[in-house]
Tab-separated table of C-alpha atoms and ligand atoms in Angstrom:
chain	number	residue	atom	x	y	z
E	213	MET	CA	58.691	100.457	118.513
E	214	THR	CA	62.219	101.272	117.369
E	215	LYS	CA	64.759	98.467	117.615
E	216	ILE	CA	68.407	99.445	117.648
E	217	LEU	CA	71.476	97.207	117.487
E	218	MET	CA	75.000	98.366	118.386
E	219	VAL	CA	77.810	96.426	116.677
E	220	CYS	CA	81.588	96.231	117.158
E	221	LEU	CA	84.171	93.468	116.655
E	222	GLY	CA	84.271	91.628	119.969
E	223	ASN	CA	81.012	92.839	121.591
E	224	ILE	CA	82.937	93.262	124.840
E	225	CYS	CA	84.322	96.834	124.725
E	226	ARG	CA	82.572	99.423	122.529
E	227	SER	CA	79.124	98.086	121.616
E	228	PRO	CA	78.236	97.047	125.204
E	229	LEU	CA	78.994	100.641	126.238
E	230	ALA	CA	76.904	102.003	123.364
E	231	GLU	CA	74.033	99.688	124.392
E	232	GLY	CA	74.250	100.707	128.045
E	233	ILE	CA	74.565	104.429	127.354
E	234	LEU	CA	71.639	104.540	124.912
E	235	LYS	CA	69.463	102.473	127.270
E	236	SER	CA	70.244	104.929	130.075
E	237	LYS	CA	69.069	107.828	127.903
E	238	LEU	CA	65.934	106.082	126.597
E	239	PHE	CA	64.714	104.179	129.638
E	240	ARG	CA	61.311	105.847	129.352
E	241	ALA	CA	60.933	105.213	125.622
E	242	ASN	CA	59.393	102.229	123.876
E	243	VAL	CA	62.603	100.888	122.353
E	244	VAL	CA	64.621	97.694	122.160
E	245	ILE	CA	68.397	98.153	122.329
E	246	ASP	CA	70.873	95.301	121.967
E	247	SER	CA	74.490	94.774	120.890
E	248	ALA	CA	76.507	92.171	118.980
E	249	GLY	CA	79.973	91.558	117.542
E	250	THR	CA	81.137	90.672	114.041
E	251	GLY	CA	83.732	88.320	115.552
E	252	ALA	CA	83.145	85.158	117.558
E	253	TYR	CA	86.111	85.446	119.959
E	254	HIS	CA	84.164	86.407	123.059
E	255	ILE	CA	80.713	84.809	122.687
E	256	GLY	CA	79.032	84.382	126.065
E	257	GLU	CA	81.501	86.627	127.907
E	258	LYS	CA	80.770	89.639	130.080
E	259	PRO	CA	81.927	93.054	128.845
E	260	ASP	CA	85.620	93.878	129.354
E	261	ASN	CA	86.276	94.950	132.968
E	262	ARG	CA	87.446	98.359	131.743
E	263	SER	CA	84.110	98.930	129.956
E	264	ILE	CA	82.217	97.804	133.059
E	265	ALA	CA	84.332	100.213	135.150
E	266	ILE	CA	83.932	103.315	132.982
E	267	ALA	CA	80.181	102.674	132.704
E	268	LYS	CA	79.921	102.287	136.488
E	269	ILE	CA	81.772	105.569	137.092
E	270	ASN	CA	79.084	107.163	134.937
E	271	GLY	CA	76.209	105.487	136.784
E	272	ILE	CA	75.500	102.738	134.221
E	273	ASP	CA	75.565	98.992	134.968
E	274	ILE	CA	76.484	96.890	131.920
E	275	SER	CA	77.732	93.847	133.851
E	276	ASP	CA	74.679	91.708	132.950
E	277	GLN	CA	75.401	91.879	129.232
E	278	ARG	CA	76.802	88.813	127.423
E	279	ALA	CA	78.597	88.883	124.087
E	280	ARG	CA	76.965	87.420	121.009
E	281	LYS	CA	77.721	87.348	117.319
E	282	PHE	CA	75.951	89.476	114.725
E	283	LEU	CA	73.598	87.292	112.667
E	284	VAL	CA	71.998	87.857	109.276
E	285	GLU	CA	68.600	87.587	111.045
E	286	ASP	CA	69.487	90.793	112.897
E	287	PHE	CA	68.638	92.640	109.686
E	288	ASP	CA	65.033	91.415	110.128
E	289	GLU	CA	64.896	92.103	113.857
E	290	PHE	CA	66.371	95.624	114.008
E	291	ASP	CA	65.471	98.956	112.380
E	292	LEU	CA	68.841	100.616	112.926
E	293	ILE	CA	72.254	98.975	113.137
E	294	TYR	CA	74.985	101.278	114.428
E	295	VAL	CA	78.546	100.109	113.785
E	296	MET	CA	81.584	101.488	115.605
E	297	ASP	CA	84.140	101.597	112.779
E	298	ASN	CA	84.777	101.173	109.071
E	299	GLU	CA	85.794	97.530	109.449
E	300	ASN	CA	82.520	96.739	111.232
E	301	TYR	CA	80.711	98.595	108.425
E	302	ARG	CA	82.372	96.435	105.775
E	303	ASP	CA	81.756	93.206	107.704
E	304	VAL	CA	78.087	93.939	108.445
E	305	THR	CA	77.177	95.318	105.020
E	306	ALA	CA	78.877	92.299	103.421
E	307	MET	CA	76.136	90.208	105.067
E	308	ALA	CA	73.303	92.435	103.781
E	309	ARG	CA	70.911	90.551	101.481
E	310	ASN	CA	69.491	93.624	99.761
E	311	ILE	CA	69.545	97.440	99.781
E	312	ASN	CA	66.978	97.477	102.580
E	313	ASP	CA	69.336	95.592	104.895
E	314	LYS	CA	72.281	97.769	103.894
E	315	ALA	CA	70.359	101.008	104.498
E	316	LYS	CA	69.899	100.054	108.163
E	317	VAL	CA	73.665	100.123	108.795
E	318	LYS	CA	75.096	103.410	110.013
E	319	MET	CA	78.439	104.570	111.388
E	320	ILE	CA	77.647	105.745	114.914
E	321	LEU	CA	79.990	108.772	114.881
E	322	ASN	CA	78.232	110.091	111.758
E	323	GLU	CA	75.537	111.182	114.231
E	324	VAL	CA	78.086	113.678	115.605
E	325	PHE	CA	80.208	114.313	112.489
E	326	PRO	CA	77.877	113.600	109.550
E	327	LYS	CA	79.421	111.839	106.541
E	328	ASP	CA	82.970	111.846	108.015
E	329	ASN	CA	82.878	108.068	108.614
E	330	LEU	CA	85.070	108.376	111.721
E	331	ASP	CA	85.920	105.278	113.771
E	332	VAL	CA	85.276	104.792	117.456
E	333	PRO	CA	88.827	103.520	118.124
E	334	ASP	CA	89.140	99.941	119.343
E	335	PRO	CA	90.338	100.327	122.965
E	336	TYR	CA	90.960	96.592	123.563
E	337	LEU	CA	94.760	96.640	123.418
E	338	GLY	CA	95.148	100.084	124.998
E	339	GLY	CA	94.890	101.405	128.529
E	340	ASP	CA	92.104	102.885	130.626
E	341	TYR	CA	92.326	106.256	128.890
E	342	GLY	CA	91.086	104.661	125.674
E	343	PHE	CA	87.932	103.540	127.447
E	344	LYS	CA	87.340	106.995	128.890
E	345	ASN	CA	87.690	108.453	125.416
E	346	VAL	CA	85.357	105.836	123.895
E	347	PHE	CA	82.762	106.510	126.596
E	348	LYS	CA	82.825	110.226	125.806
E	349	MET	CA	82.433	109.688	122.052
E	350	LEU	CA	79.591	107.206	122.503
E	351	ASP	CA	77.860	109.410	125.056
E	352	GLU	CA	77.840	112.275	122.559
E	353	ALA	CA	76.552	110.093	119.721
E	354	CYS	CA	73.904	108.422	121.897
E	355	GLU	CA	72.671	111.791	123.148
E	356	ILE	CA	71.893	112.749	119.533
E	357	ILE	CA	70.309	109.350	118.749
E	358	ALA	CA	68.165	109.521	121.898
E	359	LYS	CA	66.927	113.039	121.041
E	360	LYS	CA	65.880	111.878	117.584
E	361	ILE	CA	63.959	108.906	118.937
E	362	ASN	CA	62.430	110.636	121.930
E	363	PRO	CA	62.573	114.425	121.433
E	364	ASN	CA	60.766	115.104	124.710
E	365	GLY	CA	63.274	113.054	126.701
K	719	4NP	P1	85.344	95.605	120.816
K	719	4NP	O1	86.891	95.401	121.191
K	719	4NP	O2	85.223	95.294	119.331
K	719	4NP	O3	85.104	97.056	121.109
K	719	4NP	O4	84.562	94.679	121.685
K	719	4NP	C1	87.561	94.200	120.903
K	719	4NP	C2	87.560	93.174	121.813
K	719	4NP	C3	88.235	92.006	121.538
K	719	4NP	C4	88.926	91.865	120.350
K	719	4NP	C5	88.920	92.898	119.436
K	719	4NP	C6	88.240	94.067	119.712
K	719	4NP	N1	89.655	90.677	120.069
K	719	4NP	O5	90.287	90.595	119.003
K	719	4NP	O6	89.641	89.729	120.875
């Protein structure tokens, strides 16, 4: 069974969307998908209302998710750790205990634009358009991830 963790800073905007989108594409597959944040600001909170709204428009319910912090034990629990931006990459890999841990960490947009290390922009301080844009980027990346894990859909 493949276990995938989506990571951003607050675990209320981007990674909850990534979790919800990938789950929606892999609901038939034998996978575990979760999300976490590198920061502790929003532990226990629901996703941002704008993330809940853009997911809902696209037929995905993420309102049951609750924010949690990324833990070093997540390196043991998960096979793949997708981070949203370069800052998340630095923060998560700084916690890696060995090369095995570090090798699990991947920039999610490298699935779409390999090796470019592009950020999924943090939409927290922006408007609704930012969330629409983030949804589109994550949908594209998750489509590729889902095809790799479950080629027969
Ligand atoms: P996220 O967005 O990392 O996509 O969940 C953020 C949410 C909250 C904060 C930063 C980013 N914050 O600083 O509170």
